[in-house]
Coordinates of C-alpha atoms and ligand atoms in Angstrom, one line a residue:
M56 CA 0.8 -20.7 26.5
P57 CA -0.9 -18.5 23.9
L58 CA 0.7 -15.1 23.2
L59 CA -1.3 -12.0 22.5
V60 CA 0.1 -8.8 21.1
Q61 CA -1.7 -5.7 22.0
K62 CA -0.5 -2.2 20.2
F63 CA -2.0 0.9 21.6
G64 CA -1.9 3.9 19.3
G65 CA -1.1 7.6 20.4
T66 CA -4.7 8.7 21.4
S67 CA -4.9 5.5 23.4
V68 CA -1.9 6.4 25.5
A69 CA -2.3 10.3 25.3
D70 CA -2.5 10.8 29.3
S71 CA -2.0 9.0 32.6
N72 CA -5.6 7.8 32.9
K73 CA -5.5 6.3 29.4
I74 CA -2.1 4.6 30.1
L75 CA -3.8 3.0 33.1
A76 CA -6.8 2.0 31.1
A77 CA -4.7 0.3 28.7
A78 CA -2.5 -1.3 31.3
R79 CA -5.8 -2.7 32.7
R80 CA -6.7 -4.3 29.5
A81 CA -3.4 -5.9 29.0
I82 CA -3.5 -7.2 32.5
Q83 CA -7.1 -8.7 31.9
A84 CA -5.6 -10.6 29.0
H85 CA -2.8 -11.8 31.3
Q86 CA -5.2 -13.0 33.8
R87 CA -7.0 -15.1 31.3
G88 CA -3.6 -16.9 30.9
D89 CA -2.1 -15.4 27.9
Q90 CA 1.3 -14.1 27.6
V91 CA 1.1 -10.5 26.8
L92 CA 3.3 -8.1 24.8
I93 CA 2.4 -4.5 24.3
V94 CA 3.7 -2.2 21.6
V95 CA 3.0 1.6 22.2
S96 CA 3.3 4.6 20.2
A97 CA 4.1 8.0 21.3
R98 CA 1.5 9.8 23.4
G99 CA -0.9 12.0 21.7
H100 CA 0.6 14.3 19.4
T101 CA 4.1 13.8 20.5
T102 CA 5.5 13.0 17.1
D103 CA 3.8 16.0 15.3
E104 CA 5.3 18.1 18.1
L105 CA 8.7 16.8 17.8
V106 CA 8.6 17.3 14.0
A107 CA 7.5 20.9 14.4
L108 CA 10.4 21.4 17.0
A109 CA 12.8 20.2 14.5
R110 CA 11.5 22.5 12.1
E111 CA 11.8 25.5 14.0
I112 CA 15.6 24.7 14.1
T113 CA 16.1 24.0 10.5
E114 CA 14.1 23.4 7.4
H115 CA 16.2 20.3 6.6
P116 CA 17.0 18.5 9.8
P117 CA 19.5 15.5 9.1
A118 CA 17.5 12.3 8.8
R119 CA 19.5 10.5 11.3
E120 CA 19.0 13.2 14.1
M121 CA 15.3 13.2 13.2
D122 CA 15.2 9.5 14.1
M123 CA 17.2 10.2 17.2
L124 CA 14.6 12.7 18.3
L125 CA 11.4 10.8 17.2
S126 CA 12.3 7.8 18.9
T127 CA 12.1 9.5 22.1
G128 CA 8.4 9.8 21.9
E129 CA 7.8 6.0 22.3
Q130 CA 10.6 5.6 24.9
V131 CA 8.3 7.9 27.1
S132 CA 5.5 5.7 26.5
V133 CA 7.1 2.4 27.2
A134 CA 8.5 3.6 30.6
L135 CA 5.0 5.0 31.8
M136 CA 3.1 1.9 30.6
A137 CA 5.6 -0.4 32.7
M138 CA 5.1 1.8 35.7
A139 CA 1.4 1.5 35.3
I140 CA 1.2 -2.0 35.1
E141 CA 3.7 -2.5 38.0
S142 CA 1.6 -0.3 40.1
L143 CA -1.5 -2.5 39.2
G144 CA 0.4 -5.4 40.7
V145 CA 1.6 -7.2 37.7
P146 CA 5.3 -7.5 36.8
A147 CA 6.4 -5.7 33.7
I148 CA 9.5 -4.6 31.6
S149 CA 9.8 -2.1 29.1
F150 CA 12.4 -2.2 26.0
T151 CA 13.3 0.1 23.3
G152 CA 13.9 -1.2 19.7
A153 CA 17.6 -1.5 20.1
Q154 CA 17.2 -3.3 23.5
I155 CA 15.2 -6.3 21.7
G156 CA 17.6 -6.3 18.8
L157 CA 15.1 -5.0 16.2
V158 CA 17.5 -4.3 13.2
T159 CA 16.6 -2.3 10.3
D160 CA 18.3 -1.1 7.2
S161 CA 19.9 2.3 7.5
F162 CA 17.0 4.4 5.5
H163 CA 16.5 6.9 8.2
T164 CA 13.0 8.0 8.6
K165 CA 11.7 5.1 6.5
A166 CA 13.7 2.1 7.5
R167 CA 12.6 -1.4 7.0
I168 CA 13.0 -4.4 9.6
R169 CA 15.5 -6.9 8.7
N170 CA 15.6 -9.0 11.9
I171 CA 14.4 -9.1 15.3
A172 CA 16.1 -11.1 18.0
S173 CA 13.3 -12.7 20.2
E174 CA 15.3 -14.2 23.0
R175 CA 15.3 -11.5 25.5
I176 CA 11.6 -11.0 25.1
E177 CA 10.9 -14.7 25.3
R178 CA 13.0 -14.7 28.5
A179 CA 10.8 -12.0 30.1
L180 CA 7.4 -13.6 28.9
G181 CA 8.6 -16.8 30.4
K182 CA 9.0 -15.0 33.6
G183 CA 5.4 -14.1 33.5
K184 CA 6.1 -10.4 32.9
I185 CA 4.2 -8.4 30.5
V186 CA 6.4 -7.0 27.9
I187 CA 6.3 -3.5 26.5
V188 CA 8.0 -2.7 23.4
A189 CA 8.6 0.9 21.8
G190 CA 7.0 1.0 18.4
F191 CA 8.2 2.5 15.4
Q192 CA 11.8 2.2 16.1
G193 CA 15.0 0.1 15.7
V194 CA 18.8 0.3 15.0
D195 CA 20.5 -0.3 12.0
E196 CA 23.8 -2.5 12.0
H197 CA 25.9 0.3 13.3
Y198 CA 23.5 0.8 16.1
N199 CA 22.2 4.3 14.8
I200 CA 18.7 4.7 15.7
T201 CA 16.1 4.3 13.0
T202 CA 12.3 4.8 12.5
L203 CA 9.9 2.8 10.3
G204 CA 8.1 5.7 9.0
R205 CA 5.0 7.6 10.5
G206 CA 2.3 5.3 11.9
G207 CA 5.2 2.4 12.0
S208 CA 4.0 1.3 15.5
D209 CA 1.5 -0.9 13.7
T210 CA 4.4 -2.7 11.8
T211 CA 6.4 -3.2 14.9
A212 CA 3.3 -4.9 16.6
V213 CA 2.6 -7.2 13.6
A214 CA 6.2 -8.0 13.2
L215 CA 6.6 -9.2 16.6
A216 CA 3.4 -11.1 16.4
A217 CA 4.9 -12.9 13.3
V218 CA 8.2 -13.4 15.1
L219 CA 6.8 -14.7 18.4
G220 CA 4.1 -16.9 16.7
A221 CA 1.2 -14.8 18.4
A222 CA -2.5 -15.9 18.0
A223 CA -3.3 -12.6 17.0
C224 CA -2.4 -9.0 17.1
E225 CA -4.9 -6.5 18.7
I226 CA -4.4 -2.8 17.3
Y227 CA -6.2 -0.4 19.7
T228 CA -7.0 2.8 18.4
D229 CA -9.5 6.0 18.5
V230 CA -11.9 4.2 16.2
D231 CA -13.6 1.0 16.8
G232 CA -12.5 -0.7 13.6
I233 CA -11.9 -0.4 10.0
Y234 CA -14.6 1.5 8.1
T235 CA -15.5 1.8 4.5
T236 CA -13.6 5.1 4.4
D237 CA -12.3 7.4 6.9
P238 CA -15.3 8.3 9.1
R239 CA -13.7 11.8 9.7
I240 CA -14.3 12.7 6.2
V241 CA -17.4 10.7 5.6
P242 CA -19.5 10.3 8.6
E243 CA -21.8 7.7 7.1
A244 CA -19.0 5.3 6.6
R245 CA -19.8 1.9 8.1
K246 CA -17.7 -0.5 10.2
I247 CA -16.4 -3.6 8.3
D248 CA -16.6 -7.0 10.2
R249 CA -13.7 -8.7 8.2
I250 CA -11.6 -7.7 5.4
S251 CA -9.0 -9.7 3.4
Y252 CA -5.1 -8.9 3.6
D253 CA -5.2 -7.9 0.1
E254 CA -8.0 -5.4 0.3
M255 CA -6.5 -4.0 3.4
L256 CA -3.1 -3.6 1.7
E257 CA -4.4 -1.8 -1.0
L258 CA -6.7 0.6 1.1
A259 CA -3.8 1.3 3.5
S260 CA -1.4 2.0 0.9
L261 CA -3.8 4.2 -1.1
G262 CA -4.6 6.3 1.9
A263 CA -6.6 4.6 4.4
G264 CA -4.5 6.1 7.4
V265 CA -5.9 3.7 10.0
M266 CA -3.1 1.1 9.4
H267 CA 0.5 1.2 8.4
S268 CA 0.6 -0.6 5.1
R269 CA 3.7 -2.4 5.7
S270 CA 2.0 -4.0 9.0
I271 CA -0.4 -5.7 6.5
E272 CA 2.5 -6.8 4.5
F273 CA 3.9 -8.8 7.6
A274 CA 0.4 -10.0 8.4
K275 CA -0.1 -11.7 5.0
K276 CA 3.4 -13.1 4.5
Y277 CA 3.1 -14.9 8.0
G278 CA -0.4 -15.3 8.5
V279 CA -1.1 -13.0 11.4
P280 CA -4.9 -12.4 12.1
I281 CA -5.2 -8.5 13.3
H282 CA -8.0 -7.3 15.1
V283 CA -8.5 -3.4 14.9
R284 CA -10.6 -2.2 17.8
S285 CA -11.4 0.9 20.0
S286 CA -9.4 1.4 23.1
F287 CA -12.4 2.9 24.9
S288 CA -14.9 0.0 24.4
D289 CA -15.0 -3.7 24.4
A290 CA -16.9 -3.8 21.1
E291 CA -15.7 -6.4 18.4
G292 CA -13.8 -4.3 15.9
T293 CA -12.6 -5.5 12.3
W294 CA -10.6 -8.5 11.5
V295 CA -8.0 -8.5 8.8
V296 CA -7.6 -12.1 7.8
P297 CA -6.9 -14.3 4.9
E298 CA -9.2 -14.1 2.0
A299 CA -11.0 -17.3 2.6
D300 CA -11.9 -16.1 6.2
A301 CA -12.9 -12.6 4.8
R302 CA -14.9 -13.5 1.6
R303 CA -18.1 -11.6 1.1
L304 CA -20.0 -12.5 -1.9
G305 CA -22.3 -10.3 -3.9
W306 CA -20.7 -7.0 -3.7
A307 CA -17.8 -5.6 -5.6
V308 CA -16.5 -2.8 -3.6
S309 CA -15.4 -3.0 0.0
G310 CA -14.1 0.4 0.7
A311 CA -12.7 3.7 -0.6
A312 CA -9.5 5.5 0.3
L313 CA -8.2 9.2 -0.3
A314 CA -4.6 10.3 -0.6
K315 CA -5.1 13.8 -0.3
D316 CA -1.4 15.1 -0.4
E317 CA -0.1 13.6 -3.7
A318 CA 1.8 15.4 -6.4
R319 CA 2.1 14.3 -10.2
I320 CA 5.1 14.3 -12.3
T321 CA 5.3 14.2 -16.1
I322 CA 8.3 13.6 -18.0
Q323 CA 7.6 14.8 -21.7
K324 CA 9.1 13.8 -25.0
V325 CA 10.3 10.5 -23.8
P326 CA 12.4 8.4 -26.5
D327 CA 10.3 5.5 -27.4
R328 CA 12.9 2.7 -27.1
P329 CA 13.1 -0.3 -24.8
G330 CA 15.2 0.6 -21.6
V331 CA 14.1 4.2 -21.3
V332 CA 11.4 3.5 -18.9
H333 CA 13.6 1.4 -16.9
S334 CA 16.3 4.1 -16.6
I335 CA 13.9 6.6 -15.4
F336 CA 12.2 4.5 -12.6
H337 CA 15.8 2.8 -11.5
T338 CA 16.9 6.4 -10.8
I339 CA 13.6 7.1 -8.8
A340 CA 13.9 3.9 -7.1
K341 CA 17.3 4.3 -5.9
A342 CA 16.1 7.5 -4.2
N343 CA 13.7 5.2 -2.2
I344 CA 10.7 7.0 -3.3
V345 CA 7.3 5.1 -3.7
V346 CA 5.8 5.8 -7.1
D347 CA 2.1 5.0 -8.0
M348 CA -0.2 5.3 -11.0
I349 CA 2.7 5.0 -13.6
V350 CA 1.1 5.9 -16.8
Q351 CA 2.5 6.0 -20.3
N352 CA 0.5 7.4 -22.9
V353 CA 0.4 5.9 -26.5
V354 CA 3.3 6.7 -28.5
L355 CA 3.2 9.3 -31.4
D356 CA 6.1 10.2 -33.4
D357 CA 8.4 8.0 -31.5
Q358 CA 7.9 9.9 -28.4
A359 CA 5.9 9.1 -25.3
E360 CA 4.8 11.0 -22.3
I361 CA 5.3 9.3 -18.7
S362 CA 3.4 10.4 -15.7
F363 CA 3.3 9.1 -12.2
A364 CA 2.1 10.1 -8.9
V365 CA 4.1 10.6 -5.6
A366 CA 3.5 11.5 -2.2
K367 CA 3.8 15.4 -2.0
S368 CA 6.5 15.2 0.7
D369 CA 8.5 13.3 -1.7
L370 CA 8.2 15.8 -4.5
P371 CA 11.5 17.9 -4.1
D372 CA 13.5 14.6 -4.2
A373 CA 11.4 12.8 -6.8
L374 CA 11.7 15.9 -9.1
S375 CA 15.5 15.9 -8.8
A376 CA 15.5 12.3 -9.5
A377 CA 13.2 12.6 -12.6
E378 CA 15.1 15.4 -14.0
A379 CA 18.4 13.6 -13.9
A380 CA 16.7 10.6 -15.5
A381 CA 15.1 12.7 -18.1
K382 CA 18.6 14.1 -19.1
A383 CA 20.1 10.9 -19.1
V384 CA 17.7 9.3 -21.6
G385 CA 17.4 12.4 -23.6
A386 CA 13.8 13.3 -22.8
G387 CA 12.2 16.6 -22.6
R388 CA 11.0 18.7 -19.9
V389 CA 9.9 17.6 -16.6
V390 CA 6.8 19.2 -15.5
H391 CA 4.6 18.8 -12.2
D392 CA 1.2 19.5 -10.1
A393 CA 1.6 19.7 -6.5
E394 CA -2.1 20.1 -5.9
V395 CA -3.7 16.8 -6.6
A396 CA -5.3 13.9 -4.7
K397 CA -6.0 10.4 -5.4
V398 CA -9.2 8.7 -4.9
S399 CA -9.5 4.8 -5.0
V400 CA -12.0 1.9 -4.7
V401 CA -10.9 -1.5 -3.6
G402 CA -12.7 -4.7 -3.6
L403 CA -12.0 -8.3 -4.2
G404 CA -15.5 -8.6 -5.9
M405 CA -14.2 -6.4 -8.7
R406 CA -12.5 -9.5 -10.3
T407 CA -16.0 -10.6 -11.2
H408 CA -18.3 -7.6 -11.4
T409 CA -18.6 -5.4 -14.3
G410 CA -19.4 -1.7 -14.2
V411 CA -17.5 -0.9 -11.1
A412 CA -15.4 1.8 -13.1
T413 CA -18.5 3.1 -14.7
T414 CA -20.1 3.7 -11.4
M415 CA -17.1 5.4 -10.0
F416 CA -16.6 7.7 -13.1
E417 CA -20.3 8.6 -13.3
A418 CA -20.2 9.6 -9.5
L419 CA -17.5 12.1 -10.2
A420 CA -19.1 13.3 -13.3
R421 CA -22.3 14.2 -11.4
E422 CA -20.1 16.4 -9.2
G423 CA -18.5 18.0 -12.2
I424 CA -14.9 16.6 -11.1
N425 CA -12.5 16.1 -13.9
I426 CA -10.4 13.0 -13.8
Q427 CA -6.7 13.7 -14.5
M428 CA -5.4 10.3 -14.6
I429 CA -6.7 6.7 -14.1
T430 CA -5.1 3.3 -13.2
T431 CA -6.6 0.0 -12.2
S432 CA -5.7 -3.3 -11.0
E433 CA -7.8 -6.5 -10.5
I434 CA -8.9 -5.2 -7.1
K435 CA -8.7 -1.5 -7.3
I436 CA -9.5 1.6 -9.3
S437 CA -7.5 4.8 -8.6
V438 CA -8.2 8.3 -10.3
L439 CA -6.2 11.5 -9.7
I440 CA -8.2 14.8 -9.3
D441 CA -7.3 18.2 -8.1
R442 CA -7.1 18.7 -4.3
P443 CA -10.0 21.1 -3.6
S444 CA -12.4 18.4 -4.9
A445 CA -11.0 15.5 -2.7
A446 CA -13.5 15.3 -0.1
T447 CA -16.5 15.7 -2.4
A448 CA -15.0 13.0 -4.5
L449 CA -14.6 10.6 -1.7
R450 CA -18.1 11.2 -0.5
A451 CA -19.7 11.0 -3.9
V452 CA -17.9 7.6 -4.7
H453 CA -18.6 6.0 -1.4
K454 CA -22.4 6.9 -1.9
A455 CA -22.5 5.8 -5.4
F456 CA -21.5 2.2 -4.1
S457 CA -23.9 2.4 -1.2
L458 CA -21.1 1.7 1.1
E459 CA -23.1 3.2 3.9
E460 CA -25.6 0.5 3.8
A461 CA -25.1 -2.8 5.4
H462 CA -25.1 -5.4 2.5
E463 CA -25.3 -8.6 4.6
K464 CA -25.7 -10.1 8.0
P465 CA -22.9 -9.4 10.3
A466 CA -20.2 -12.0 10.3
P467 CA -19.6 -14.0 13.6
P468 CA -16.6 -12.9 15.4
F469 CA -13.4 -14.2 14.0
V470 CA -11.9 -16.9 16.4
P471 CA -7.9 -17.0 15.7
T472 CA -6.4 -20.4 16.2
V473 CA -2.9 -20.6 17.4
K474 CA -0.7 -22.3 14.6
P475 CA 2.6 -23.2 16.5
D476 CA 4.4 -24.0 13.1
R477 CA 3.6 -20.6 11.9
A478 CA 6.2 -18.8 13.7
L479 CA 8.7 -17.3 11.4
K480 CA 12.1 -18.7 10.9
L481 CA 14.5 -16.0 10.8
V482 CA 17.0 -16.0 7.9
P483 CA 20.6 -15.1 8.9
L484 CA 21.7 -11.7 7.3
A485 CA 24.2 -11.9 4.5
P486 CA 26.1 -9.1 3.0
A487 CA 24.0 -7.6 0.1
D488 CA 26.8 -8.3 -2.5
A489 CA 27.3 -11.8 -1.5
P490 CA 26.6 -14.4 -4.3
N491 CA 23.2 -16.0 -4.0
A492 CA 22.5 -13.8 -0.8
L493 CA 19.6 -15.0 1.4
P494 CA 16.7 -12.8 1.7
R495 CA 18.2 -10.0 3.6
G496 CA 15.4 -9.4 6.1
M497 CA 12.1 -9.9 7.2
E498 CA 10.5 -7.2 5.4
D499 CA 12.0 -8.1 2.1
L500 CA 9.9 -8.3 -1.0
V501 CA 8.4 -11.6 -1.7
I502 CA 7.3 -12.3 -5.3
A503 CA 4.5 -15.0 -5.7
G504 CA 4.4 -15.3 -9.4
V505 CA 4.7 -14.1 -13.0
D506 CA 1.8 -14.7 -15.2
L507 CA 1.3 -14.3 -18.9
D508 CA -2.1 -13.7 -20.5
E509 CA -2.2 -13.7 -24.1
S510 CA -5.9 -13.5 -24.5
Q511 CA -6.4 -9.6 -24.4
A512 CA -6.5 -6.8 -26.8
G513 CA -5.9 -3.1 -26.2
V514 CA -8.1 -0.3 -27.2
A515 CA -6.6 3.2 -27.2
L516 CA -8.7 6.4 -27.6
L517 CA -6.3 9.2 -28.7
G518 CA -6.7 12.9 -28.4
V519 CA -10.0 12.8 -26.9
P520 CA -11.9 15.5 -24.7
D521 CA -10.1 16.1 -21.4
E522 CA -13.6 17.1 -19.5
P523 CA -15.5 15.8 -16.6
G524 CA -17.8 12.9 -17.6
F525 CA -15.8 11.8 -20.5
A526 CA -14.7 8.4 -19.0
A527 CA -18.1 7.8 -17.6
K528 CA -19.6 8.1 -21.0
I529 CA -17.1 5.8 -22.6
F530 CA -17.4 3.1 -20.1
R531 CA -21.1 3.2 -20.0
A532 CA -21.2 2.6 -23.7
I533 CA -18.7 -0.3 -23.4
G534 CA -20.8 -1.7 -20.6
E535 CA -23.9 -1.6 -22.6
A536 CA -22.1 -3.5 -25.6
N537 CA -21.4 -6.2 -22.7
V538 CA -17.6 -5.9 -23.0
F539 CA -15.7 -6.8 -19.8
V540 CA -12.8 -4.3 -19.2
D541 CA -9.7 -5.2 -17.5
M542 CA -7.0 -2.6 -17.2
I543 CA -7.7 1.0 -17.6
V544 CA -5.2 3.8 -18.0
Q545 CA -5.6 7.6 -18.7
N546 CA -2.7 10.0 -18.8
V547 CA -2.9 13.5 -17.9
S548 CA -4.0 16.1 -20.5
S549 CA -1.6 17.9 -22.7
N550 CA -3.3 20.8 -24.6
G551 CA -6.7 20.0 -23.5
T552 CA -7.0 16.6 -24.9
T553 CA -6.0 13.1 -23.4
D554 CA -5.4 9.5 -24.1
L555 CA -7.5 6.8 -22.6
S556 CA -6.6 3.2 -23.1
F557 CA -8.1 -0.2 -21.7
T558 CA -7.8 -3.8 -22.3
V559 CA -10.5 -6.3 -23.1
P560 CA -11.0 -9.9 -24.3
R561 CA -9.5 -10.0 -27.7
D562 CA -12.7 -11.3 -29.5
T563 CA -14.6 -8.3 -27.9
A564 CA -12.1 -5.5 -29.0
E565 CA -13.9 -4.7 -32.2
R566 CA -17.3 -4.4 -30.6
A567 CA -15.8 -2.1 -27.9
A568 CA -14.4 0.0 -30.5
E569 CA -17.6 0.2 -32.3
A570 CA -19.4 1.2 -29.3
V571 CA -17.1 4.2 -28.4
R572 CA -16.4 5.4 -32.1
P573 CA -19.5 7.7 -32.4
I574 CA -19.0 9.2 -29.0
A575 CA -15.0 9.3 -28.6
G576 CA -14.5 12.5 -30.5
G577 CA -10.7 11.2 -31.5
R578 CA -9.1 8.4 -33.0
V579 CA -10.0 4.9 -31.8
V580 CA -7.2 2.4 -32.4
I581 CA -7.2 -1.3 -31.7
E582 CA -4.1 -3.0 -30.5
P583 CA -5.0 -6.7 -31.2
N584 CA -1.7 -8.2 -30.3
L585 CA -1.3 -7.5 -26.8
A586 CA 0.7 -9.7 -24.1
K587 CA -0.2 -8.9 -20.3
L588 CA 2.2 -9.8 -17.8
A589 CA 1.7 -9.6 -14.3
V590 CA 4.0 -10.0 -11.5
T591 CA 2.4 -10.6 -8.2
G592 CA 3.6 -10.5 -4.6
V593 CA 3.3 -8.5 -1.3
G594 CA 4.3 -4.9 -1.2
M595 CA 4.9 -4.6 -4.8
R596 CA 4.6 -0.8 -4.7
S597 CA 6.1 0.1 -1.3
H598 CA 9.3 -1.9 -2.3
T599 CA 10.5 1.0 -4.5
G600 CA 12.6 -1.1 -6.9
V601 CA 10.1 -3.9 -8.1
A602 CA 8.6 -1.9 -11.0
A603 CA 12.0 -0.8 -12.0
A604 CA 13.5 -4.4 -11.8
M605 CA 10.5 -5.4 -14.0
F606 CA 11.2 -2.8 -16.6
G607 CA 14.9 -3.8 -16.4
A608 CA 14.4 -7.4 -17.2
L609 CA 12.2 -6.5 -20.0
A610 CA 14.7 -3.8 -21.3
G611 CA 17.3 -6.4 -21.2
E612 CA 15.5 -8.4 -23.9
S613 CA 14.4 -5.3 -26.0
I614 CA 10.8 -5.5 -25.3
N615 CA 8.9 -2.4 -25.5
I616 CA 6.4 -1.6 -22.6
K617 CA 3.0 -0.5 -24.0
L618 CA 0.8 -0.3 -20.9
I619 CA 1.8 -0.3 -17.1
N620 CA -0.6 -0.6 -14.0
T621 CA 0.8 -0.8 -10.5
S622 CA -0.6 -2.0 -7.3
E623 CA 0.3 -3.1 -3.8
V624 CA -0.1 -6.7 -4.9
R625 CA 0.6 -6.8 -8.4
I626 CA 2.4 -4.8 -11.5
N627 CA 1.0 -5.4 -14.7
V628 CA 2.5 -4.5 -18.3
G629 CA 1.2 -4.8 -21.7
A630 CA 3.8 -5.7 -24.2
D631 CA 3.6 -7.0 -27.8
I632 CA 2.3 -10.6 -28.2
Q633 CA 5.3 -11.7 -30.1
S634 CA 7.5 -10.8 -27.0
G635 CA 4.9 -12.5 -24.5
Q636 CA 6.8 -15.7 -24.0
I637 CA 10.3 -14.3 -23.8
A638 CA 9.2 -11.6 -21.6
H639 CA 7.5 -14.2 -19.2
Q640 CA 10.7 -16.2 -19.2
C641 CA 12.8 -13.4 -18.5
L642 CA 10.7 -12.0 -15.6
R643 CA 10.7 -15.5 -14.0
R644 CA 14.4 -15.4 -14.1
A645 CA 14.7 -11.9 -12.9
F646 CA 12.6 -12.6 -9.9
A647 CA 14.4 -15.9 -9.2
L648 CA 11.3 -17.9 -9.7
D649 CA 13.3 -20.5 -12.0
G650 CA 14.8 -23.5 -10.7
D651 CA 14.4 -24.7 -7.0
D652 CA 17.3 -23.1 -5.2
N653 CA 15.7 -19.5 -5.2
G654 CA 19.1 -18.4 -4.3
E655 CA 18.9 -20.6 -1.0
S656 CA 21.7 -23.0 -1.9
Ligands
ADP144 P1 -3.3 5.4 16.1 O1 -2.6 6.7 16.6 O2 -4.1 4.8 16.9 O3 -2.4 4.7 15.3 P2 -4.4 6.6 13.8 O4 -4.7 8.0 13.8 O5 -3.0 6.3 13.0 O6 -4.4 6.0 15.2 O7 -5.7 5.7 12.9 C1 -6.8 6.0 13.3 C2 -7.5 7.0 12.4 O8 -7.5 6.6 11.2 C3 -9.0 7.3 12.7 O9 -9.2 8.2 13.5 C4 -9.5 7.7 11.1 O10 -9.8 9.0 11.3 C5 -8.4 7.3 10.3 N1 -9.0 6.4 9.2 C6 -8.7 6.7 7.9 N2 -9.2 5.9 7.3 C7 -9.8 4.9 8.0 C8 -10.6 3.8 7.8 N3 -10.9 3.2 6.5 N4 -11.3 3.4 8.8 C9 -11.3 3.8 10.0 N5 -10.4 4.7 10.4 C10 -9.7 5.4 9.4
LIG145 N1 4.7 7.9 16.8 C1 4.9 7.8 15.5 C2 4.0 8.4 14.5 O1 3.3 9.2 15.1 C3 4.5 6.1 15.1 C4 3.1 5.6 15.3 O2 2.2 6.4 16.0 O3 2.8 4.6 14.9 O4 4.1 8.2 13.5
MG146 MG1 -1.4 4.8 13.5

């Protein structure tokens, strides 16, 4: 019998009428012959209210007690939902995370799922009951209650769909699908029919709050189709599906996202020697802080400047970690800016379309918005700007790519097929320090591969003006010279000037440099001998240690890192071409891609 997982978000269970409406929806599916499992969030603003209540008591509530408190919101919802379904004449049973053996690690308030024991759920489903599970919560191995991070009920739902081999996971929310950007900020945003896992992973982790990004990691790893739709209508929503099912030809950008509450940290005067970058990001990763937009400027006088962005809420912890790391490697001051925001555009089509960066930078230039930092990957471009310009920037970028217009005929509704062999085989837990420990949990990092590209060259513009419109002007000139740009990085300005670097196919580097020399207003340097190494996988940024592990492996071979780009699906670094092969091998070893045992012997 096919299984359907339905998740109802906070607004969808806000009051008794909405709970009853959700219950009827589940019963409809049950009557069609599906087994039905529901995951619910806390009602309405309950979680926010609980957070505020804790803050009234103390500025720094212990994380363990925070989880104890926040998990109560979902427990109220599951009980009410079970009562609602029973009252409508269908047998139902509710469970907390602990009751279904949803075991997590012990990182309170941002725990990751290790394992889910499916027996109890399967027994109840087998008896014809509708099963209701509390989202967002679990227990660690010592039975402490944990939560998965704000918005984490999506992750509970998709993880359960994966474990139980559900045909699909329906996410019922207060919008009727995933839009080209947040419709609350840009009312012209348009609903997307289908989107690929990779695009949604990027959008979610770059700020699109409609889905918890870790839920998309599960969906991609275990092939679960997700249907995001409105709990207040029957309209078809948005399907999040594998790339082959989502592919839209002919346009470059699928959506735009805003992360409004970001902070930027810069470590000055970082000694330029192998291992230093690793040491810094290792310290920050140990504090379990997600870092984005890591940018290292071009090295002058054997000293570099390293900047990165973190969520503003992580700033105090990130600053202490950065200060400790700076001291340990003999770097200079650590400075920060807590008033920044990140705007990103995402699209699979960027791999083949040129001019995406130029269009984005020109849109910002027209609004007079200064770009503080830039990073790119194959399918996204992110810029850091000052927070007051955030909404204007998002609207301008959305318009520049005509995202409000329908670019194609609507896709036919996606029909999920049940693949019985897809149900995940759970791996037994092994102690972390066991030799050749098996993967320790369902949410562990999965690395797909390491690639070496020896065909690129770097072009660096040093000491160039830090003013609105500069990047737009540069990339317009490069586009006119017919050069395809790959990675772009720009560091934050020190003393009114900045460094802007990018990579291009080696045989076009001279042409690109020629094109920008007359307008750069600074030094233009070609780095012809660049090797680009890319580690690809799922959840590369949200698993805090990946970049650090990559830098660590390179440091072990004394390889110096010249350029860094991070995204949710890959981390790129540029190194010296002589080191390319060695770097490739050491990264394959570091991520256990060599040999056939993969640690599973
Ligand atoms: P729930 O409580 O159901 O989990 P959320 O508030 O977490 O709901 O997510 C739904 C909200 O996400 C929408 O109301 C919308 O404002 C916001 N949102 C942000 N980005 C997008 C997007 N790209 N598409 C749709 N909604 C978005
Ligand atoms: N109730 C939790 C929150 O508000 C989890 C969720 O809604 O997904 O963050
Ligand atoms: Mg949500």
